[in-house]
mmCIF file with all atom_site columns, C-alpha atoms in Angstrom:
data_model
loop_
_atom_site.group_PDB
_atom_site.id
_atom_site.type_symbol
_atom_site.label_atom_id
_atom_site.label_alt_id
_atom_site.label_comp_id
_atom_site.label_asym_id
_atom_site.label_entity_id
_atom_site.label_seq_id
_atom_site.pdbx_PDB_ins_code
_atom_site.Cartn_x
_atom_site.Cartn_y
_atom_site.Cartn_z
_atom_site.occupancy
_atom_site.B_iso_or_equiv
_atom_site.pdbx_formal_charge
_atom_site.auth_seq_id
_atom_site.auth_comp_id
_atom_site.auth_asym_id
_atom_site.auth_atom_id
_atom_site.pdbx_PDB_model_num
ATOM 1   C CA . MET A 1 1   ? -60.300 17.891 -28.200 1.00 0.00 ? 1   MET A CA 1
ATOM 2   C CA . GLY A 1 2   ? -60.317 18.034 -24.393 1.00 0.00 ? 2   GLY A CA 1
ATOM 3   C CA . VAL A 1 3   ? -57.904 20.017 -22.251 1.00 0.00 ? 3   VAL A CA 1
ATOM 4   C CA . SER A 1 4   ? -55.978 16.885 -21.202 1.00 0.00 ? 4   SER A CA 1
ATOM 5   C CA . GLU A 1 5   ? -55.448 15.919 -24.838 1.00 0.00 ? 5   GLU A CA 1
ATOM 6   C CA . GLN A 1 6   ? -54.314 19.476 -25.606 1.00 0.00 ? 6   GLN A CA 1
ATOM 7   C CA . ILE A 1 7   ? -51.708 19.306 -22.826 1.00 0.00 ? 7   ILE A CA 1
ATOM 8   C CA . LEU A 1 8   ? -50.451 15.906 -23.997 1.00 0.00 ? 8   LEU A CA 1
ATOM 9   C CA . GLN A 1 9   ? -50.288 17.183 -27.575 1.00 0.00 ? 9   GLN A CA 1
ATOM 10  C CA . LEU A 1 10  ? -48.261 20.223 -26.450 1.00 0.00 ? 10  LEU A CA 1
ATOM 11  C CA . ALA A 1 11  ? -45.872 17.902 -24.618 1.00 0.00 ? 11  ALA A CA 1
ATOM 12  C CA . ALA A 1 12  ? -45.536 15.661 -27.672 1.00 0.00 ? 12  ALA A CA 1
ATOM 13  C CA . GLN A 1 13  ? -44.764 18.670 -29.882 1.00 0.00 ? 13  GLN A CA 1
ATOM 14  C CA . ASN A 1 14  ? -42.039 19.785 -27.435 1.00 0.00 ? 14  ASN A CA 1
ATOM 15  C CA . ASN A 1 15  ? -40.041 16.520 -27.259 1.00 0.00 ? 15  ASN A CA 1
ATOM 16  C CA . GLY A 1 16  ? -42.189 15.196 -24.424 1.00 0.00 ? 16  GLY A CA 1
ATOM 17  C CA . VAL A 1 17  ? -41.898 18.240 -22.135 1.00 0.00 ? 17  VAL A CA 1
ATOM 18  C CA . VAL A 1 18  ? -44.528 20.773 -21.129 1.00 0.00 ? 18  VAL A CA 1
ATOM 19  C CA . THR A 1 19  ? -44.103 23.666 -18.697 1.00 0.00 ? 19  THR A CA 1
ATOM 20  C CA . THR A 1 20  ? -46.634 25.713 -16.785 1.00 0.00 ? 20  THR A CA 1
ATOM 21  C CA . ALA A 1 21  ? -45.356 28.779 -18.678 1.00 0.00 ? 21  ALA A CA 1
ATOM 22  C CA . CYS A 1 22  ? -46.212 27.034 -21.959 1.00 0.00 ? 22  CYS A CA 1
ATOM 23  C CA . LEU A 1 23  ? -49.714 26.212 -20.694 1.00 0.00 ? 23  LEU A CA 1
ATOM 24  C CA . THR A 1 24  ? -50.304 29.774 -19.518 1.00 0.00 ? 24  THR A CA 1
ATOM 25  C CA . ALA A 1 25  ? -49.229 31.074 -22.939 1.00 0.00 ? 25  ALA A CA 1
ATOM 26  C CA . GLN A 1 26  ? -51.829 28.763 -24.534 1.00 0.00 ? 26  GLN A CA 1
ATOM 27  C CA . GLY A 1 27  ? -54.551 29.944 -22.134 1.00 0.00 ? 27  GLY A CA 1
ATOM 28  C CA . ILE A 1 28  ? -54.753 26.580 -20.344 1.00 0.00 ? 28  ILE A CA 1
ATOM 29  C CA . HIS A 1 29  ? -55.153 26.618 -16.567 1.00 0.00 ? 29  HIS A CA 1
ATOM 30  C CA . ARG A 1 30  ? -52.297 24.772 -14.851 1.00 0.00 ? 30  ARG A CA 1
ATOM 31  C CA . GLY A 1 31  ? -54.759 23.062 -12.514 1.00 0.00 ? 31  GLY A CA 1
ATOM 32  C CA . ASN A 1 32  ? -55.509 20.668 -15.378 1.00 0.00 ? 32  ASN A CA 1
ATOM 33  C CA . LEU A 1 33  ? -52.090 19.063 -14.875 1.00 0.00 ? 33  LEU A CA 1
ATOM 34  C CA . LYS A 1 34  ? -53.222 17.335 -11.671 1.00 0.00 ? 34  LYS A CA 1
ATOM 35  C CA . THR A 1 35  ? -55.555 14.991 -13.555 1.00 0.00 ? 35  THR A CA 1
ATOM 36  C CA . LEU A 1 36  ? -52.741 13.926 -15.894 1.00 0.00 ? 36  LEU A CA 1
ATOM 37  C CA . LEU A 1 37  ? -50.308 13.488 -12.984 1.00 0.00 ? 37  LEU A CA 1
ATOM 38  C CA . ASN A 1 38  ? -52.784 11.332 -11.044 1.00 0.00 ? 38  ASN A CA 1
ATOM 39  C CA . ALA A 1 39  ? -53.435 9.202  -14.137 1.00 0.00 ? 39  ALA A CA 1
ATOM 40  C CA . GLY A 1 40  ? -49.702 8.679  -14.676 1.00 0.00 ? 40  GLY A CA 1
ATOM 41  C CA . LYS A 1 41  ? -49.796 10.357 -18.095 1.00 0.00 ? 41  LYS A CA 1
ATOM 42  C CA . LEU A 1 42  ? -47.324 13.071 -16.973 1.00 0.00 ? 42  LEU A CA 1
ATOM 43  C CA . GLU A 1 43  ? -44.506 13.171 -14.420 1.00 0.00 ? 43  GLU A CA 1
ATOM 44  C CA . GLN A 1 44  ? -43.203 16.261 -12.656 1.00 0.00 ? 44  GLN A CA 1
ATOM 45  C CA . THR A 1 45  ? -39.410 16.616 -12.907 1.00 0.00 ? 45  THR A CA 1
ATOM 46  C CA . ALA A 1 46  ? -39.055 20.097 -11.411 1.00 0.00 ? 46  ALA A CA 1
ATOM 47  C CA . ARG A 1 47  ? -41.263 22.944 -10.325 1.00 0.00 ? 47  ARG A CA 1
ATOM 48  C CA . GLY A 1 48  ? -43.257 23.892 -13.421 1.00 0.00 ? 48  GLY A CA 1
ATOM 49  C CA . VAL A 1 49  ? -41.763 21.149 -15.637 1.00 0.00 ? 49  VAL A CA 1
ATOM 50  C CA . TYR A 1 50  ? -43.657 18.009 -16.662 1.00 0.00 ? 50  TYR A CA 1
ATOM 51  C CA . ILE A 1 51  ? -42.659 15.160 -18.980 1.00 0.00 ? 51  ILE A CA 1
ATOM 52  C CA . LEU A 1 52  ? -44.349 12.233 -20.654 1.00 0.00 ? 52  LEU A CA 1
ATOM 53  C CA . PRO A 1 53  ? -43.483 8.994  -18.796 1.00 0.00 ? 53  PRO A CA 1
ATOM 54  C CA . GLU A 1 54  ? -41.497 7.564  -21.719 1.00 0.00 ? 54  GLU A CA 1
ATOM 55  C CA . VAL A 1 55  ? -39.205 10.644 -21.946 1.00 0.00 ? 55  VAL A CA 1
ATOM 56  C CA . TRP A 1 56  ? -35.820 10.957 -20.226 1.00 0.00 ? 56  TRP A CA 1
ATOM 57  C CA . GLU A 1 57  ? -35.527 13.809 -17.750 1.00 0.00 ? 57  GLU A CA 1
ATOM 58  C CA . ASP A 1 58  ? -33.532 16.810 -19.046 1.00 0.00 ? 58  ASP A CA 1
ATOM 59  C CA . GLU A 1 59  ? -31.669 18.670 -16.296 1.00 0.00 ? 59  GLU A CA 1
ATOM 60  C CA . PHE A 1 60  ? -31.018 21.612 -18.649 1.00 0.00 ? 60  PHE A CA 1
ATOM 61  C CA . ILE A 1 61  ? -34.728 22.265 -19.219 1.00 0.00 ? 61  ILE A CA 1
ATOM 62  C CA . ASN A 1 62  ? -35.444 21.726 -15.499 1.00 0.00 ? 62  ASN A CA 1
ATOM 63  C CA . LEU A 1 63  ? -32.935 24.413 -14.523 1.00 0.00 ? 63  LEU A CA 1
ATOM 64  C CA . GLN A 1 64  ? -34.113 26.760 -17.275 1.00 0.00 ? 64  GLN A CA 1
ATOM 65  C CA . ALA A 1 65  ? -37.716 26.432 -16.072 1.00 0.00 ? 65  ALA A CA 1
ATOM 66  C CA . ARG A 1 66  ? -36.761 26.999 -12.425 1.00 0.00 ? 66  ARG A CA 1
ATOM 67  C CA . PHE A 1 67  ? -34.432 29.921 -13.137 1.00 0.00 ? 67  PHE A CA 1
ATOM 68  C CA . ARG A 1 68  ? -35.913 31.701 -16.142 1.00 0.00 ? 68  ARG A CA 1
ATOM 69  C CA . LYS A 1 69  ? -33.444 34.600 -15.924 1.00 0.00 ? 69  LYS A CA 1
ATOM 70  C CA . GLY A 1 70  ? -30.487 32.206 -15.945 1.00 0.00 ? 70  GLY A CA 1
ATOM 71  C CA . ILE A 1 71  ? -28.446 31.850 -19.128 1.00 0.00 ? 71  ILE A CA 1
ATOM 72  C CA . PHE A 1 72  ? -26.174 28.810 -19.462 1.00 0.00 ? 72  PHE A CA 1
ATOM 73  C CA . SER A 1 73  ? -22.599 30.077 -19.557 1.00 0.00 ? 73  SER A CA 1
ATOM 74  C CA . HIS A 1 74  ? -18.921 29.242 -19.076 1.00 0.00 ? 74  HIS A CA 1
ATOM 75  C CA . GLU A 1 75  ? -18.050 25.503 -19.097 1.00 0.00 ? 75  GLU A CA 1
ATOM 76  C CA . THR A 1 76  ? -21.714 24.509 -19.460 1.00 0.00 ? 76  THR A CA 1
ATOM 77  C CA . ALA A 1 77  ? -22.032 26.651 -22.593 1.00 0.00 ? 77  ALA A CA 1
ATOM 78  C CA . LEU A 1 78  ? -18.824 25.081 -23.967 1.00 0.00 ? 78  LEU A CA 1
ATOM 79  C CA . PHE A 1 79  ? -20.448 21.670 -23.520 1.00 0.00 ? 79  PHE A CA 1
ATOM 80  C CA . LEU A 1 80  ? -23.696 22.762 -25.206 1.00 0.00 ? 80  LEU A CA 1
ATOM 81  C CA . TRP A 1 81  ? -21.753 24.208 -28.165 1.00 0.00 ? 81  TRP A CA 1
ATOM 82  C CA . ASP A 1 82  ? -19.657 21.003 -28.413 1.00 0.00 ? 82  ASP A CA 1
ATOM 83  C CA . LEU A 1 83  ? -16.451 22.953 -27.784 1.00 0.00 ? 83  LEU A CA 1
ATOM 84  C CA . THR A 1 84  ? -15.391 20.486 -25.073 1.00 0.00 ? 84  THR A CA 1
ATOM 85  C CA . ASP A 1 85  ? -15.734 16.785 -24.352 1.00 0.00 ? 85  ASP A CA 1
ATOM 86  C CA . LEU A 1 86  ? -16.054 17.366 -20.614 1.00 0.00 ? 86  LEU A CA 1
ATOM 87  C CA . THR A 1 87  ? -19.525 17.034 -19.150 1.00 0.00 ? 87  THR A CA 1
ATOM 88  C CA . PRO A 1 88  ? -19.913 19.786 -16.519 1.00 0.00 ? 88  PRO A CA 1
ATOM 89  C CA . HIS A 1 89  ? -19.936 18.617 -12.879 1.00 0.00 ? 89  HIS A CA 1
ATOM 90  C CA . ARG A 1 90  ? -22.013 21.668 -11.973 1.00 0.00 ? 90  ARG A CA 1
ATOM 91  C CA . TYR A 1 91  ? -24.138 23.712 -14.329 1.00 0.00 ? 91  TYR A CA 1
ATOM 92  C CA . SER A 1 92  ? -22.979 27.312 -14.846 1.00 0.00 ? 92  SER A CA 1
ATOM 93  C CA . MET A 1 93  ? -25.624 29.998 -15.283 1.00 0.00 ? 93  MET A CA 1
ATOM 94  C CA . THR A 1 94  ? -25.319 33.771 -15.427 1.00 0.00 ? 94  THR A CA 1
ATOM 95  C CA . PHE A 1 95  ? -27.938 36.099 -13.950 1.00 0.00 ? 95  PHE A CA 1
ATOM 96  C CA . PRO A 1 96  ? -28.520 39.879 -14.093 1.00 0.00 ? 96  PRO A CA 1
ATOM 97  C CA . GLN A 1 97  ? -27.345 42.126 -11.296 1.00 0.00 ? 97  GLN A CA 1
ATOM 98  C CA . GLY A 1 98  ? -29.803 42.177 -8.394  1.00 0.00 ? 98  GLY A CA 1
ATOM 99  C CA . TYR A 1 99  ? -31.003 38.592 -8.911  1.00 0.00 ? 99  TYR A CA 1
ATOM 100 C CA . ASN A 1 100 ? -31.234 36.547 -5.698  1.00 0.00 ? 100 ASN A CA 1
ATOM 101 C CA . LEU A 1 101 ? -28.919 33.545 -6.141  1.00 0.00 ? 101 LEU A CA 1
ATOM 102 C CA . THR A 1 102 ? -29.959 31.661 -2.982  1.00 0.00 ? 102 THR A CA 1
ATOM 103 C CA . ASN A 1 103 ? -32.172 29.058 -4.691  1.00 0.00 ? 103 ASN A CA 1
ATOM 104 C CA . ALA A 1 104 ? -29.802 28.600 -7.621  1.00 0.00 ? 104 ALA A CA 1
ATOM 105 C CA . LYS A 1 105 ? -26.914 27.882 -5.248  1.00 0.00 ? 105 LYS A CA 1
ATOM 106 C CA . LYS A 1 106 ? -29.101 25.417 -3.294  1.00 0.00 ? 106 LYS A CA 1
ATOM 107 C CA . GLU A 1 107 ? -29.563 23.546 -6.598  1.00 0.00 ? 107 GLU A CA 1
ATOM 108 C CA . ARG A 1 108 ? -25.752 23.389 -6.933  1.00 0.00 ? 108 ARG A CA 1
ATOM 109 C CA . VAL A 1 109 ? -25.735 25.810 -9.860  1.00 0.00 ? 109 VAL A CA 1
ATOM 110 C CA . ASP A 1 110 ? -22.473 27.674 -10.376 1.00 0.00 ? 110 ASP A CA 1
ATOM 111 C CA . ALA A 1 111 ? -24.341 30.999 -10.387 1.00 0.00 ? 111 ALA A CA 1
ATOM 112 C CA . ARG A 1 112 ? -22.702 34.214 -11.538 1.00 0.00 ? 112 ARG A CA 1
ATOM 113 C CA . ILE A 1 113 ? -23.907 37.805 -11.600 1.00 0.00 ? 113 ILE A CA 1
ATOM 114 C CA . VAL A 1 114 ? -23.166 40.189 -14.455 1.00 0.00 ? 114 VAL A CA 1
ATOM 115 C CA . LYS A 1 115 ? -23.881 43.888 -14.938 1.00 0.00 ? 115 LYS A CA 1
ATOM 116 C CA . ASN A 1 116 ? -27.327 44.503 -16.394 1.00 0.00 ? 116 ASN A CA 1
ATOM 117 C CA . GLN A 1 117 ? -25.917 46.161 -19.536 1.00 0.00 ? 117 GLN A CA 1
ATOM 118 C CA . TRP A 1 118 ? -23.860 42.999 -20.286 1.00 0.00 ? 118 TRP A CA 1
ATOM 119 C CA . TYR A 1 119 ? -26.498 40.417 -19.361 1.00 0.00 ? 119 TYR A CA 1
ATOM 120 C CA . ALA A 1 120 ? -28.255 40.042 -22.745 1.00 0.00 ? 120 ALA A CA 1
ATOM 121 C CA . ILE A 1 121 ? -25.168 40.457 -24.949 1.00 0.00 ? 121 ILE A CA 1
ATOM 122 C CA . GLY A 1 122 ? -24.644 37.236 -26.884 1.00 0.00 ? 122 GLY A CA 1
ATOM 123 C CA . LYS A 1 123 ? -27.776 35.537 -25.524 1.00 0.00 ? 123 LYS A CA 1
ATOM 124 C CA . THR A 1 124 ? -29.117 32.914 -27.921 1.00 0.00 ? 124 THR A CA 1
ATOM 125 C CA . SER A 1 125 ? -30.839 29.524 -27.848 1.00 0.00 ? 125 SER A CA 1
ATOM 126 C CA . ILE A 1 126 ? -29.511 26.037 -28.495 1.00 0.00 ? 126 ILE A CA 1
ATOM 127 C CA . LEU A 1 127 ? -30.900 22.523 -28.204 1.00 0.00 ? 127 LEU A CA 1
ATOM 128 C CA . SER A 1 128 ? -29.902 20.580 -25.106 1.00 0.00 ? 128 SER A CA 1
ATOM 129 C CA . PRO A 1 129 ? -28.617 17.015 -25.606 1.00 0.00 ? 129 PRO A CA 1
ATOM 130 C CA . ALA A 1 130 ? -32.227 15.861 -25.081 1.00 0.00 ? 130 ALA A CA 1
ATOM 131 C CA . GLY A 1 131 ? -33.458 18.192 -27.838 1.00 0.00 ? 131 GLY A CA 1
ATOM 132 C CA . HIS A 1 132 ? -35.027 21.021 -25.803 1.00 0.00 ? 132 HIS A CA 1
ATOM 133 C CA . SER A 1 133 ? -34.393 24.702 -26.503 1.00 0.00 ? 133 SER A CA 1
ATOM 134 C CA . VAL A 1 134 ? -32.473 26.454 -23.696 1.00 0.00 ? 134 VAL A CA 1
ATOM 135 C CA . ASP A 1 135 ? -30.922 29.916 -23.321 1.00 0.00 ? 135 ASP A CA 1
ATOM 136 C CA . VAL A 1 136 ? -27.147 29.995 -23.686 1.00 0.00 ? 136 VAL A CA 1
ATOM 137 C CA . TYR A 1 137 ? -24.473 32.558 -24.446 1.00 0.00 ? 137 TYR A CA 1
ATOM 138 C CA . SER A 1 138 ? -23.025 32.474 -27.957 1.00 0.00 ? 138 SER A CA 1
ATOM 139 C CA . MET A 1 139 ? -19.707 30.732 -28.563 1.00 0.00 ? 139 MET A CA 1
ATOM 140 C CA . GLU A 1 140 ? -17.973 34.109 -28.828 1.00 0.00 ? 140 GLU A CA 1
ATOM 141 C CA . ARG A 1 141 ? -19.404 35.430 -25.570 1.00 0.00 ? 141 ARG A CA 1
ATOM 142 C CA . THR A 1 142 ? -18.611 32.135 -23.815 1.00 0.00 ? 142 THR A CA 1
ATOM 143 C CA . LEU A 1 143 ? -14.973 32.174 -24.897 1.00 0.00 ? 143 LEU A CA 1
ATOM 144 C CA . CYS A 1 144 ? -14.578 35.781 -23.717 1.00 0.00 ? 144 CYS A CA 1
ATOM 145 C CA . ASP A 1 145 ? -16.240 34.985 -20.380 1.00 0.00 ? 145 ASP A CA 1
ATOM 146 C CA . LEU A 1 146 ? -13.807 32.110 -19.866 1.00 0.00 ? 146 LEU A CA 1
ATOM 147 C CA . LEU A 1 147 ? -10.820 34.298 -20.737 1.00 0.00 ? 147 LEU A CA 1
ATOM 148 C CA . ARG A 1 148 ? -11.790 36.758 -18.007 1.00 0.00 ? 148 ARG A CA 1
ATOM 149 C CA . LYS A 1 149 ? -12.994 34.184 -15.463 1.00 0.00 ? 149 LYS A CA 1
ATOM 150 C CA . ARG A 1 150 ? -11.940 34.900 -11.883 1.00 0.00 ? 150 ARG A CA 1
ATOM 151 C CA . GLY A 1 151 ? -9.317  32.405 -10.820 1.00 0.00 ? 151 GLY A CA 1
ATOM 152 C CA . GLY A 1 152 ? -8.705  31.611 -14.496 1.00 0.00 ? 152 GLY A CA 1
ATOM 153 C CA . ALA A 1 153 ? -10.160 28.905 -16.673 1.00 0.00 ? 153 ALA A CA 1
ATOM 154 C CA . ASP A 1 154 ? -8.359  25.600 -17.175 1.00 0.00 ? 154 ASP A CA 1
ATOM 155 C CA . LYS A 1 155 ? -5.796  26.211 -19.959 1.00 0.00 ? 155 LYS A CA 1
ATOM 156 C CA . ALA A 1 156 ? -6.257  22.740 -21.484 1.00 0.00 ? 156 ALA A CA 1
ATOM 157 C CA . ILE A 1 157 ? -10.033 23.240 -21.692 1.00 0.00 ? 157 ILE A CA 1
ATOM 158 C CA . LEU A 1 158 ? -9.592  26.703 -23.218 1.00 0.00 ? 158 LEU A CA 1
ATOM 159 C CA . THR A 1 159 ? -7.057  25.459 -25.773 1.00 0.00 ? 159 THR A CA 1
ATOM 160 C CA . GLN A 1 160 ? -9.359  22.612 -26.852 1.00 0.00 ? 160 GLN A CA 1
ATOM 161 C CA . ALA A 1 161 ? -12.313 25.021 -27.028 1.00 0.00 ? 161 ALA A CA 1
ATOM 162 C CA . PHE A 1 162 ? -10.429 27.488 -29.241 1.00 0.00 ? 162 PHE A CA 1
ATOM 163 C CA . LYS A 1 163 ? -9.192  24.701 -31.540 1.00 0.00 ? 163 LYS A CA 1
ATOM 164 C CA . ARG A 1 164 ? -12.739 23.435 -32.022 1.00 0.00 ? 164 ARG A CA 1
ATOM 165 C CA . TYR A 1 165 ? -14.107 26.972 -32.422 1.00 0.00 ? 165 TYR A CA 1
ATOM 166 C CA . VAL A 1 166 ? -11.586 27.898 -35.134 1.00 0.00 ? 166 VAL A CA 1
ATOM 167 C CA . ALA A 1 167 ? -12.408 24.670 -37.030 1.00 0.00 ? 167 ALA A CA 1
ATOM 168 C CA . ARG A 1 168 ? -16.153 25.458 -37.106 1.00 0.00 ? 168 ARG A CA 1
ATOM 169 C CA . LYS A 1 169 ? -17.821 26.893 -40.193 1.00 0.00 ? 169 LYS A CA 1
ATOM 170 C CA . ASP A 1 170 ? -20.150 29.058 -38.058 1.00 0.00 ? 170 ASP A CA 1
ATOM 171 C CA . LYS A 1 171 ? -17.350 30.870 -36.186 1.00 0.00 ? 171 LYS A CA 1
ATOM 172 C CA . ASN A 1 172 ? -17.441 34.676 -36.167 1.00 0.00 ? 172 ASN A CA 1
ATOM 173 C CA . ILE A 1 173 ? -13.926 36.013 -35.508 1.00 0.00 ? 173 ILE A CA 1
ATOM 174 C CA . PRO A 1 174 ? -14.912 39.712 -35.914 1.00 0.00 ? 174 PRO A CA 1
ATOM 175 C CA . LEU A 1 175 ? -17.646 39.251 -33.289 1.00 0.00 ? 175 LEU A CA 1
ATOM 176 C CA . LEU A 1 176 ? -15.208 37.396 -31.012 1.00 0.00 ? 176 LEU A CA 1
ATOM 177 C CA . SER A 1 177 ? -12.776 40.329 -31.297 1.00 0.00 ? 177 SER A CA 1
ATOM 178 C CA . GLU A 1 178 ? -15.579 42.824 -30.638 1.00 0.00 ? 178 GLU A CA 1
ATOM 179 C CA . TYR A 1 179 ? -16.668 40.954 -27.493 1.00 0.00 ? 179 TYR A CA 1
ATOM 180 C CA . ALA A 1 180 ? -13.038 40.639 -26.360 1.00 0.00 ? 180 ALA A CA 1
ATOM 181 C CA . GLN A 1 181 ? -12.719 44.444 -26.512 1.00 0.00 ? 181 GLN A CA 1
ATOM 182 C CA . MET A 1 182 ? -16.069 44.956 -24.789 1.00 0.00 ? 182 MET A CA 1
ATOM 183 C CA . PHE A 1 183 ? -15.295 42.518 -21.945 1.00 0.00 ? 183 PHE A CA 1
ATOM 184 C CA . SER A 1 184 ? -11.615 43.511 -21.515 1.00 0.00 ? 184 SER A CA 1
ATOM 185 C CA . ALA A 1 185 ? -10.318 40.155 -22.741 1.00 0.00 ? 185 ALA A CA 1
ATOM 186 C CA . ALA A 1 186 ? -8.455  41.291 -25.880 1.00 0.00 ? 186 ALA A CA 1
ATOM 187 C CA . LEU A 1 187 ? -4.967  40.755 -24.410 1.00 0.00 ? 187 LEU A CA 1
ATOM 188 C CA . SER A 1 188 ? -5.889  37.245 -23.256 1.00 0.00 ? 188 SER A CA 1
ATOM 189 C CA . LEU A 1 189 ? -7.470  36.408 -26.619 1.00 0.00 ? 189 LEU A CA 1
ATOM 190 C CA . ARG A 1 190 ? -4.516  37.413 -28.819 1.00 0.00 ? 190 ARG A CA 1
ATOM 191 C CA . PRO A 1 191 ? -2.210  34.415 -28.027 1.00 0.00 ? 191 PRO A CA 1
ATOM 192 C CA . TYR A 1 192 ? -4.935  31.886 -28.833 1.00 0.00 ? 192 TYR A CA 1
ATOM 193 C CA . LEU A 1 193 ? -5.792  33.463 -32.174 1.00 0.00 ? 193 LEU A CA 1
ATOM 194 C CA . GLU A 1 194 ? -2.147  33.996 -33.174 1.00 0.00 ? 194 GLU A CA 1
ATOM 195 C CA . VAL A 1 195 ? -1.404  30.295 -32.679 1.00 0.00 ? 195 VAL A CA 1
ATOM 196 C CA . LEU A 1 196 ? -4.599  28.947 -34.272 1.00 0.00 ? 196 LEU A CA 1
ATOM 197 C CA . LEU A 1 197 ? -5.175  31.265 -37.224 1.00 0.00 ? 197 LEU A CA 1
#
C-alpha cells in the first residue's frame, strides 16, 4: 500500500478527517498531503485538518486542531453534552494560564483562561455532531463553570441544563458537589439541586 492510500485509509477510519498530527504519529511525512490535495482526493478545512471531499466540514474538529490546548467549555460544552437545545453562536474554549489567546480571539472563539491547577480537572472527550472526538469538560465541570461565570449565565439556559442533567442516567451528583466546592460554586448550586432532586 502506497503512502497516499495509507493517508486516505486513515481519513476513512476517522470519519473522513485526517490531521497532520495524526500523520506524524503514524510516521508519515505531511508533505505527502500535497499530492492528494492537488488530485482533489482531500480538501483542507483548517490549518492541519484535511477531509475527504464527500465529508461535511466539522468546525469543532477544525478548532480543536488549531488550538490543541483548548478544551470546549461553557455553553459549547452544554451543547455537546445535549444539555441545551441552543446551538452556540460562538464556540467557548478554555485554555491554561499563560496561553496566548490572540489567534483564538481572531477566530471568534470565546476564549477563557483558567489557573493551571484547574485546567485538566474534568477534561474528557466526546463526539462532535459530525462524529469526531474532541476535548470537552465533563457535564459536572461545565455546570460549575457556568454557575461561576463572570456576568452570570442565562438563568433559563442553566435551568434547562440542570433539568436535563438530573434526568440523565450518567449523572454524578457527588462529583458535581465536589467540583462545586472546589470551584467555589456550592452556594449557587444548592438552589438548583434542592428544586430538582
